[in-house]
PDB file of C-alpha atoms and ligand atoms in Angstrom:
ATOM      1  CA  MET A   1      -1.128 -16.257  33.650  1.00  0.00           C
ATOM      2  CA  ARG A   2       0.323 -14.831  36.837  1.00  0.00           C
ATOM      3  CA  SER A   3       2.551 -12.085  38.247  1.00  0.00           C
ATOM      4  CA  MET A   4       5.831 -13.501  39.435  1.00  0.00           C
ATOM      5  CA  THR A   5       7.245 -12.337  42.866  1.00  0.00           C
ATOM      6  CA  PRO A   6      10.636 -10.527  42.796  1.00  0.00           C
ATOM      7  CA  ALA A   7      12.379 -13.272  44.426  1.00  0.00           C
ATOM      8  CA  GLU A   8      10.766 -15.608  41.601  1.00  0.00           C
ATOM      9  CA  LEU A   9      12.330 -13.221  38.888  1.00  0.00           C
ATOM     10  CA  VAL A  10      15.664 -13.545  40.103  1.00  0.00           C
ATOM     11  CA  LEU A  11      15.751 -17.241  39.680  1.00  0.00           C
ATOM     12  CA  MET A  12      13.777 -16.525  36.322  1.00  0.00           C
ATOM     13  CA  ARG A  13      16.265 -14.434  35.316  1.00  0.00           C
ATOM     14  CA  LYS A  14      19.119 -16.838  35.763  1.00  0.00           C
ATOM     15  CA  ALA A  15      17.296 -19.556  34.093  1.00  0.00           C
ATOM     16  CA  CYS A  16      17.039 -17.424  31.244  1.00  0.00           C
ATOM     17  CA  ALA A  17      20.438 -16.135  31.117  1.00  0.00           C
ATOM     18  CA  LEU A  18      21.713 -19.534  31.177  1.00  0.00           C
ATOM     19  CA  THR A  19      19.306 -20.618  28.134  1.00  0.00           C
ATOM     20  CA  ARG A  20      21.001 -17.921  26.141  1.00  0.00           C
ATOM     21  CA  ASP A  21      24.425 -18.877  26.880  1.00  0.00           C
ATOM     22  CA  ALA A  22      23.659 -22.356  25.808  1.00  0.00           C
ATOM     23  CA  LEU A  23      22.235 -21.069  22.623  1.00  0.00           C
ATOM     24  CA  ASN A  24      25.341 -18.944  21.856  1.00  0.00           C
ATOM     25  CA  TYR A  25      27.292 -21.767  22.837  1.00  0.00           C
ATOM     26  CA  ALA A  26      24.891 -23.719  19.922  1.00  0.00           C
ATOM     27  CA  GLU A  27      25.867 -21.620  17.421  1.00  0.00           C
ATOM     28  CA  THR A  28      29.426 -21.948  17.914  1.00  0.00           C
ATOM     29  CA  LEU A  29      29.356 -25.354  17.273  1.00  0.00           C
ATOM     30  CA  VAL A  30      26.483 -25.238  13.924  1.00  0.00           C
ATOM     31  CA  LYS A  31      29.254 -26.181  11.327  1.00  0.00           C
ATOM     32  CA  PRO A  32      29.178 -28.720   8.086  1.00  0.00           C
ATOM     33  CA  GLY A  33      30.014 -32.130   9.244  1.00  0.00           C
ATOM     34  CA  ILE A  34      28.555 -32.323  12.695  1.00  0.00           C
ATOM     35  CA  SER A  35      25.460 -34.431  13.622  1.00  0.00           C
ATOM     36  CA  THR A  36      22.423 -33.260  15.921  1.00  0.00           C
ATOM     37  CA  TYR A  37      23.390 -35.946  18.218  1.00  0.00           C
ATOM     38  CA  GLU A  38      26.699 -34.228  18.943  1.00  0.00           C
ATOM     39  CA  LEU A  39      25.156 -31.171  19.111  1.00  0.00           C
ATOM     40  CA  ASP A  40      22.609 -32.306  21.816  1.00  0.00           C
ATOM     41  CA  LYS A  41      25.417 -33.901  23.572  1.00  0.00           C
ATOM     42  CA  SER A  42      27.638 -30.812  24.049  1.00  0.00           C
ATOM     43  CA  ILE A  43      25.235 -28.490  24.979  1.00  0.00           C
ATOM     44  CA  GLU A  44      23.623 -30.867  27.611  1.00  0.00           C
ATOM     45  CA  LYS A  45      27.236 -30.839  29.064  1.00  0.00           C
ATOM     46  CA  PHE A  46      27.179 -27.273  29.061  1.00  0.00           C
ATOM     47  CA  ILE A  47      23.867 -26.633  30.484  1.00  0.00           C
ATOM     48  CA  ILE A  48      24.916 -28.966  33.239  1.00  0.00           C
ATOM     49  CA  ASP A  49      28.469 -27.513  33.722  1.00  0.00           C
ATOM     50  CA  SER A  50      26.934 -24.311  34.400  1.00  0.00           C
ATOM     51  CA  GLY A  51      25.009 -25.645  37.502  1.00  0.00           C
ATOM     52  CA  ALA A  52      21.558 -25.869  35.723  1.00  0.00           C
ATOM     53  CA  SER A  53      19.556 -28.945  33.978  1.00  0.00           C
ATOM     54  CA  PRO A  54      18.231 -29.269  30.832  1.00  0.00           C
ATOM     55  CA  ALA A  55      14.408 -29.348  31.012  1.00  0.00           C
ATOM     56  CA  CYS A  56      13.416 -30.780  27.742  1.00  0.00           C
ATOM     57  CA  LEU A  57      15.201 -34.264  28.652  1.00  0.00           C
ATOM     58  CA  GLY A  58      12.365 -36.402  29.903  1.00  0.00           C
ATOM     59  CA  TYR A  59       9.788 -34.033  29.150  1.00  0.00           C
ATOM     60  CA  GLU A  60       6.445 -35.856  28.334  1.00  0.00           C
ATOM     61  CA  GLY A  61       9.060 -38.627  27.088  1.00  0.00           C
ATOM     62  CA  TYR A  62      11.085 -36.290  24.889  1.00  0.00           C
ATOM     63  CA  PRO A  63      14.437 -38.066  24.239  1.00  0.00           C
ATOM     64  CA  ALA A  64      17.118 -35.416  24.451  1.00  0.00           C
ATOM     65  CA  SER A  65      18.359 -32.116  25.789  1.00  0.00           C
ATOM     66  CA  ILE A  66      17.743 -29.976  22.837  1.00  0.00           C
ATOM     67  CA  CYS A  67      15.303 -30.112  19.728  1.00  0.00           C
ATOM     68  CA  ALA A  68      17.462 -29.539  16.548  1.00  0.00           C
ATOM     69  CA  SER A  69      15.177 -28.918  13.538  1.00  0.00           C
ATOM     70  CA  VAL A  70      16.733 -29.019  10.052  1.00  0.00           C
ATOM     71  CA  ASN A  71      15.432 -27.211   6.932  1.00  0.00           C
ATOM     72  CA  GLU A  72      11.565 -28.589   6.505  1.00  0.00           C
ATOM     73  CA  MET A  73      11.438 -29.872  10.017  1.00  0.00           C
ATOM     74  CA  VAL A  74       9.469 -26.829  11.549  1.00  0.00           C
ATOM     75  CA  VAL A  75       9.910 -27.760  15.511  1.00  0.00           C
ATOM     76  CA  HIS A  76      10.651 -30.693  17.818  1.00  0.00           C
ATOM     77  CA  GLY A  77      13.374 -32.492  15.875  1.00  0.00           C
ATOM     78  CA  ILE A  78      14.795 -35.203  17.982  1.00  0.00           C
ATOM     79  CA  PRO A  79      18.775 -35.502  17.407  1.00  0.00           C
ATOM     80  CA  SER A  80      19.993 -38.010  15.873  1.00  0.00           C
ATOM     81  CA  LYS A  81      23.480 -39.499  14.602  1.00  0.00           C
ATOM     82  CA  ASP A  82      22.077 -39.886  10.995  1.00  0.00           C
ATOM     83  CA  VAL A  83      21.278 -36.243  11.029  1.00  0.00           C
ATOM     84  CA  ILE A  84      24.764 -34.387   9.694  1.00  0.00           C
ATOM     85  CA  LEU A  85      24.770 -31.332   9.101  1.00  0.00           C
ATOM     86  CA  LYS A  86      25.757 -29.736   5.439  1.00  0.00           C
ATOM     87  CA  GLU A  87      26.606 -26.583   3.859  1.00  0.00           C
ATOM     88  CA  GLY A  88      23.340 -24.635   2.986  1.00  0.00           C
ATOM     89  CA  ASP A  89      21.011 -26.090   5.653  1.00  0.00           C
ATOM     90  CA  ILE A  90      19.371 -24.341   8.509  1.00  0.00           C
ATOM     91  CA  ILE A  91      19.080 -25.572  11.904  1.00  0.00           C
ATOM     92  CA  SER A  92      16.388 -24.283  14.607  1.00  0.00           C
ATOM     93  CA  VAL A  93      17.998 -25.086  17.917  1.00  0.00           C
ATOM     94  CA  ASP A  94      14.945 -25.001  20.443  1.00  0.00           C
ATOM     95  CA  LEU A  95      16.184 -25.437  24.434  1.00  0.00           C
ATOM     96  CA  CYS A  96      14.879 -25.100  27.720  1.00  0.00           C
ATOM     97  CA  VAL A  97      17.100 -24.740  30.962  1.00  0.00           C
ATOM     98  CA  ALA A  98      15.897 -25.440  34.606  1.00  0.00           C
ATOM     99  CA  TYR A  99      17.303 -23.462  37.380  1.00  0.00           C
ATOM    100  CA  LYS A 100      16.447 -23.844  40.951  1.00  0.00           C
ATOM    101  CA  GLY A 101      13.143 -24.681  39.780  1.00  0.00           C
ATOM    102  CA  TYR A 102      12.371 -22.129  37.263  1.00  0.00           C
ATOM    103  CA  ILE A 103      12.638 -22.437  33.528  1.00  0.00           C
ATOM    104  CA  GLY A 104      13.882 -20.748  30.462  1.00  0.00           C
ATOM    105  CA  ASP A 105      12.841 -21.439  26.838  1.00  0.00           C
ATOM    106  CA  ALA A 106      14.563 -19.789  23.635  1.00  0.00           C
ATOM    107  CA  ALA A 107      15.154 -20.977  19.914  1.00  0.00           C
ATOM    108  CA  ARG A 108      17.264 -19.531  17.209  1.00  0.00           C
ATOM    109  CA  THR A 109      17.544 -20.553  13.638  1.00  0.00           C
ATOM    110  CA  PHE A 110      21.204 -20.640  12.353  1.00  0.00           C
ATOM    111  CA  PRO A 111      22.821 -21.133   9.164  1.00  0.00           C
ATOM    112  CA  VAL A 112      25.077 -24.118   8.043  1.00  0.00           C
ATOM    113  CA  GLY A 113      27.924 -22.156   6.179  1.00  0.00           C
ATOM    114  CA  LYS A 114      27.063 -20.300   3.166  1.00  0.00           C
ATOM    115  CA  ILE A 115      23.125 -20.557   2.768  1.00  0.00           C
ATOM    116  CA  SER A 116      20.774 -19.149   0.017  1.00  0.00           C
ATOM    117  CA  PRO A 117      19.711 -15.378   0.208  1.00  0.00           C
ATOM    118  CA  GLU A 118      16.017 -17.394   0.326  1.00  0.00           C
ATOM    119  CA  LYS A 119      16.789 -18.895   3.497  1.00  0.00           C
ATOM    120  CA  ALA A 120      18.416 -15.848   4.929  1.00  0.00           C
ATOM    121  CA  ARG A 121      15.495 -13.980   4.452  1.00  0.00           C
ATOM    122  CA  LEU A 122      13.308 -16.488   5.927  1.00  0.00           C
ATOM    123  CA  ILE A 123      15.539 -16.357   9.227  1.00  0.00           C
ATOM    124  CA  GLU A 124      15.367 -12.602   9.235  1.00  0.00           C
ATOM    125  CA  VAL A 125      11.636 -12.143   8.855  1.00  0.00           C
ATOM    126  CA  THR A 126      10.842 -14.896  11.227  1.00  0.00           C
ATOM    127  CA  LYS A 127      13.356 -13.147  13.788  1.00  0.00           C
ATOM    128  CA  GLN A 128      11.689  -9.599  12.864  1.00  0.00           C
ATOM    129  CA  SER A 129       8.269 -11.205  13.265  1.00  0.00           C
ATOM    130  CA  PHE A 130       8.915 -11.514  17.090  1.00  0.00           C
ATOM    131  CA  PHE A 131      10.034  -7.728  17.372  1.00  0.00           C
ATOM    132  CA  GLU A 132       6.975  -6.803  15.436  1.00  0.00           C
ATOM    133  CA  GLY A 133       5.027  -8.734  18.000  1.00  0.00           C
ATOM    134  CA  ILE A 134       6.194  -7.580  21.211  1.00  0.00           C
ATOM    135  CA  LYS A 135       5.776  -4.078  20.237  1.00  0.00           C
ATOM    136  CA  HIS A 136       2.068  -5.088  21.225  1.00  0.00           C
ATOM    137  CA  LEU A 137       2.716  -6.639  24.289  1.00  0.00           C
ATOM    138  CA  ALA A 138       2.040  -4.550  27.368  1.00  0.00           C
ATOM    139  CA  VAL A 139       0.023  -4.932  30.328  1.00  0.00           C
ATOM    140  CA  GLY A 140      -3.714  -4.240  29.752  1.00  0.00           C
ATOM    141  CA  HIS A 141      -3.251  -5.171  26.330  1.00  0.00           C
ATOM    142  CA  ARG A 142      -4.659  -8.472  24.505  1.00  0.00           C
ATOM    143  CA  ILE A 143      -2.459 -11.540  23.876  1.00  0.00           C
ATOM    144  CA  GLY A 144      -4.195 -11.023  20.520  1.00  0.00           C
ATOM    145  CA  GLU A 145      -2.508  -7.891  19.494  1.00  0.00           C
ATOM    146  CA  LEU A 146       0.743  -9.456  19.641  1.00  0.00           C
ATOM    147  CA  SER A 147      -0.758 -12.564  17.720  1.00  0.00           C
ATOM    148  CA  HIS A 148      -2.056 -10.618  14.678  1.00  0.00           C
ATOM    149  CA  ALA A 149       1.100  -8.385  14.397  1.00  0.00           C
ATOM    150  CA  ILE A 150       3.255 -11.620  13.961  1.00  0.00           C
ATOM    151  CA  GLN A 151       0.942 -13.017  11.507  1.00  0.00           C
ATOM    152  CA  GLU A 152       0.569  -9.675   9.708  1.00  0.00           C
ATOM    153  CA  TYR A 153       4.442  -9.225   9.462  1.00  0.00           C
ATOM    154  CA  ALA A 154       5.084 -12.857   8.102  1.00  0.00           C
ATOM    155  CA  GLU A 155       1.971 -12.617   5.790  1.00  0.00           C
ATOM    156  CA  LYS A 156       3.294  -9.467   4.302  1.00  0.00           C
ATOM    157  CA  ASN A 157       6.501 -10.914   3.518  1.00  0.00           C
ATOM    158  CA  GLY A 158       5.312 -13.713   1.875  1.00  0.00           C
ATOM    159  CA  TYR A 159       5.534 -16.386   4.390  1.00  0.00           C
ATOM    160  CA  SER A 160       2.813 -18.567   6.228  1.00  0.00           C
ATOM    161  CA  VAL A 161       2.501 -19.050  10.062  1.00  0.00           C
ATOM    162  CA  VAL A 162       1.948 -22.489  11.520  1.00  0.00           C
ATOM    163  CA  ARG A 163      -1.310 -22.999  13.340  1.00  0.00           C
ATOM    164  CA  GLU A 164      -0.691 -26.255  15.235  1.00  0.00           C
ATOM    165  CA  LEU A 165       2.205 -25.016  17.865  1.00  0.00           C
ATOM    166  CA  ALA A 166       2.094 -21.814  20.003  1.00  0.00           C
ATOM    167  CA  GLY A 167       4.017 -19.675  22.665  1.00  0.00           C
ATOM    168  CA  HIS A 168       2.918 -20.057  26.171  1.00  0.00           C
ATOM    169  CA  GLY A 169       3.138 -18.830  29.722  1.00  0.00           C
ATOM    170  CA  ILE A 170       6.545 -20.078  31.326  1.00  0.00           C
ATOM    171  CA  GLY A 171       7.927 -20.077  34.727  1.00  0.00           C
ATOM    172  CA  LYS A 172       7.778 -23.143  37.556  1.00  0.00           C
ATOM    173  CA  LYS A 173       6.725 -25.187  34.646  1.00  0.00           C
ATOM    174  CA  MET A 174       7.762 -25.337  30.837  1.00  0.00           C
ATOM    175  CA  HIS A 175       4.128 -24.824  29.834  1.00  0.00           C
ATOM    176  CA  GLU A 176       2.029 -22.778  31.425  1.00  0.00           C
ATOM    177  CA  PRO A 177      -1.184 -20.448  30.665  1.00  0.00           C
ATOM    178  CA  PRO A 178      -1.844 -18.662  28.512  1.00  0.00           C
ATOM    179  CA  THR A 179      -1.570 -20.298  24.917  1.00  0.00           C
ATOM    180  CA  ILE A 180       0.065 -17.466  22.844  1.00  0.00           C
ATOM    181  CA  CYS A 181      -0.894 -18.143  19.009  1.00  0.00           C
ATOM    182  CA  ASN A 182       1.279 -16.568  16.439  1.00  0.00           C
ATOM    183  CA  TYR A 183      -1.755 -15.410  14.260  1.00  0.00           C
ATOM    184  CA  GLY A 184      -5.211 -14.329  15.189  1.00  0.00           C
ATOM    185  CA  LYS A 185      -7.569 -11.352  16.189  1.00  0.00           C
ATOM    186  CA  VAL A 186      -6.373  -8.397  17.979  1.00  0.00           C
ATOM    187  CA  THR A 187      -9.503  -9.403  20.323  1.00  0.00           C
ATOM    188  CA  ASP A 188      -8.212 -12.729  21.001  1.00  0.00           C
ATOM    189  CA  GLY A 189      -6.855 -14.121  24.345  1.00  0.00           C
ATOM    190  CA  PRO A 190      -6.334 -12.792  27.805  1.00  0.00           C
ATOM    191  CA  MET A 191      -5.702  -9.437  28.868  1.00  0.00           C
ATOM    192  CA  VAL A 192      -1.672  -9.198  29.718  1.00  0.00           C
ATOM    193  CA  ILE A 193      -1.328  -8.562  33.608  1.00  0.00           C
ATOM    194  CA  GLU A 194       1.940  -6.981  35.073  1.00  0.00           C
ATOM    195  CA  ASP A 195       4.942  -9.102  35.907  1.00  0.00           C
ATOM    196  CA  ALA A 196       3.844 -12.220  33.625  1.00  0.00           C
ATOM    197  CA  THR A 197       6.813 -14.595  32.170  1.00  0.00           C
ATOM    198  CA  LEU A 198       6.059 -15.503  28.542  1.00  0.00           C
ATOM    199  CA  ALA A 199       7.661 -17.455  26.019  1.00  0.00           C
ATOM    200  CA  ILE A 200       7.010 -15.807  22.425  1.00  0.00           C
ATOM    201  CA  GLU A 201       7.871 -18.210  19.445  1.00  0.00           C
ATOM    202  CA  PRO A 202       6.855 -17.567  15.880  1.00  0.00           C
ATOM    203  CA  MET A 203       7.532 -20.469  14.013  1.00  0.00           C
ATOM    204  CA  ILE A 204       7.053 -19.432  10.185  1.00  0.00           C
ATOM    205  CA  ASN A 205       7.205 -21.470   6.831  1.00  0.00           C
ATOM    206  CA  MET A 206       8.423 -20.224   3.459  1.00  0.00           C
ATOM    207  CA  GLY A 207       6.045 -22.275   1.718  1.00  0.00           C
ATOM    208  CA  ARG A 208       2.183 -23.109   2.872  1.00  0.00           C
ATOM    209  CA  LYS A 209       1.245 -23.606   6.423  1.00  0.00           C
ATOM    210  CA  GLU A 210       0.506 -27.051   6.977  1.00  0.00           C
ATOM    211  CA  VAL A 211       2.499 -29.175   8.742  1.00  0.00           C
ATOM    212  CA  TRP A 212       2.911 -33.235   9.320  1.00  0.00           C
ATOM    213  CA  LEU A 213       4.191 -34.899  12.476  1.00  0.00           C
ATOM    214  CA  VAL A 214       6.733 -37.567  11.577  1.00  0.00           C
ATOM    215  CA  GLU A 215       6.834 -40.984  12.571  1.00  0.00           C
ATOM    216  CA  ASP A 216       8.774 -40.549  15.669  1.00  0.00           C
ATOM    217  CA  GLY A 217       5.647 -38.805  17.247  1.00  0.00           C
ATOM    218  CA  TRP A 218       7.651 -35.609  17.803  1.00  0.00           C
ATOM    219  CA  GLY A 219       9.017 -33.856  14.928  1.00  0.00           C
ATOM    220  CA  VAL A 220       6.881 -31.749  12.900  1.00  0.00           C
ATOM    221  CA  ILE A 221       7.605 -30.932   9.095  1.00  0.00           C
ATOM    222  CA  THR A 222       6.177 -28.662   6.497  1.00  0.00           C
ATOM    223  CA  ARG A 223       3.826 -30.691   4.112  1.00  0.00           C
ATOM    224  CA  ASP A 224       5.332 -28.828   1.201  1.00  0.00           C
ATOM    225  CA  GLY A 225       8.993 -29.723   2.053  1.00  0.00           C
ATOM    226  CA  LYS A 226       9.497 -26.124   2.070  1.00  0.00           C
ATOM    227  CA  PRO A 227      12.224 -24.711   4.730  1.00  0.00           C
ATOM    228  CA  SER A 228      10.947 -23.295   8.128  1.00  0.00           C
ATOM    229  CA  ALA A 229      12.378 -20.971  10.926  1.00  0.00           C
ATOM    230  CA  HIS A 230      11.577 -20.551  14.600  1.00  0.00           C
ATOM    231  CA  TYR A 231      12.691 -17.468  16.990  1.00  0.00           C
ATOM    232  CA  GLU A 232      11.923 -17.918  20.389  1.00  0.00           C
ATOM    233  CA  ASN A 233      12.295 -15.677  23.818  1.00  0.00           C
ATOM    234  CA  THR A 234      11.160 -15.934  27.401  1.00  0.00           C
ATOM    235  CA  VAL A 235      10.016 -12.388  27.820  1.00  0.00           C
ATOM    236  CA  LEU A 236       8.977 -10.451  31.175  1.00  0.00           C
ATOM    237  CA  VAL A 237       6.170  -7.855  31.052  1.00  0.00           C
ATOM    238  CA  THR A 238       6.462  -4.798  33.502  1.00  0.00           C
ATOM    239  CA  LYS A 239       4.198  -1.877  33.736  1.00  0.00           C
ATOM    240  CA  ASN A 240       7.446  -0.147  32.398  1.00  0.00           C
ATOM    241  CA  GLY A 241       7.328  -2.469  29.223  1.00  0.00           C
ATOM    242  CA  VAL A 242       8.832  -5.499  27.855  1.00  0.00           C
ATOM    243  CA  GLU A 243      12.211  -7.173  28.913  1.00  0.00           C
ATOM    244  CA  ILE A 244      13.788  -9.878  27.071  1.00  0.00           C
ATOM    245  CA  LEU A 245      15.301 -12.529  29.081  1.00  0.00           C
ATOM    246  CA  THR A 246      16.929 -14.817  26.843  1.00  0.00           C
ATOM    247  CA  LEU A 247      18.698 -12.246  24.603  1.00  0.00           C
TER     248      LEU A 247
HETATM  249  N1  LIG B 301      10.887 -25.761  23.752  1.00  0.00           N
HETATM  250  C1  LIG B 301       9.819 -26.100  23.416  1.00  0.00           C
HETATM  251  C2  LIG B 301       8.767 -24.985  23.471  1.00  0.00           C
HETATM  252  O1  LIG B 301       8.937 -24.023  23.298  1.00  0.00           O
HETATM  253  C3  LIG B 301       9.466 -27.219  23.933  1.00  0.00           C
HETATM  254  C4  LIG B 301      10.320 -28.323  23.616  1.00  0.00           C
HETATM  255  S1  LIG B 301       9.148 -29.749  23.720  1.00  0.00           S
HETATM  256  C5  LIG B 301      10.206 -30.963  24.548  1.00  0.00           C
HETATM  257  O2  LIG B 301       7.788 -25.023  23.974  1.00  0.00           O
HETATM  258  F1  LIG B 301       9.364 -31.888  24.894  1.00  0.00           F
HETATM  259  F2  LIG B 301      11.411 -30.995  23.908  1.00  0.00           F
HETATM  260  F3  LIG B 301      10.415 -30.228  25.742  1.00  0.00           F
HETATM  261 CO1  LIG B 302       8.874 -22.532  23.910  1.00  0.00          CO
END
């Protein structure tokens, strides 16, 4: 974790605003009948047309500009012409935008048409777990206070927290220290410093917490086949509080 300079924060804010815009655009595209490949190509064009670049593309060999994870896929779903959204699905779109050397990272889970009340509640609780977490995020507090609050809220609502993936510091690189778990003890992790930029990203399962890696080496799915949701923002922690840069 490090403190960003004011000049860096100007660029970081811009990268994060473009990340938000790309996700808002993604939301307008999500409909029954569209493939995740088409989603990826349209969002990629949107990012490039806005003067930025899709930071996921080519990251450790990742082959697309977005991660598109449907239903039981937790994260890192590779877009495909064979994955066509249908009424009742939920889709998590996760993307990173690079602007002048700085990166914004955010994710949302969207409903496809009309979805079941159970899936709608999963999306809502996952989103709220982020907001419960950041109530405990402040300069001088341990990362574990946020991690613990996310876990407590998700489990209180009858869901489970994925252990294998976590949030992270972010800035010039997509993944910087520290690792920000979505579960744990209040005494875990480092103390938060002023002007740190962090990606906070609860991944919450409707059923059990265990996951599998799929054959493509990227996709992560729930072992029990039940749905999972993701909600992520890049935030800035200042001495005056938390600012959500991708909202
Ligand atoms: N945006 C993801 C994260 O939150 C990373 C995507 S993996 C990539 O860390 F390979 F697609 F970039
Ligand atoms: Co992230």
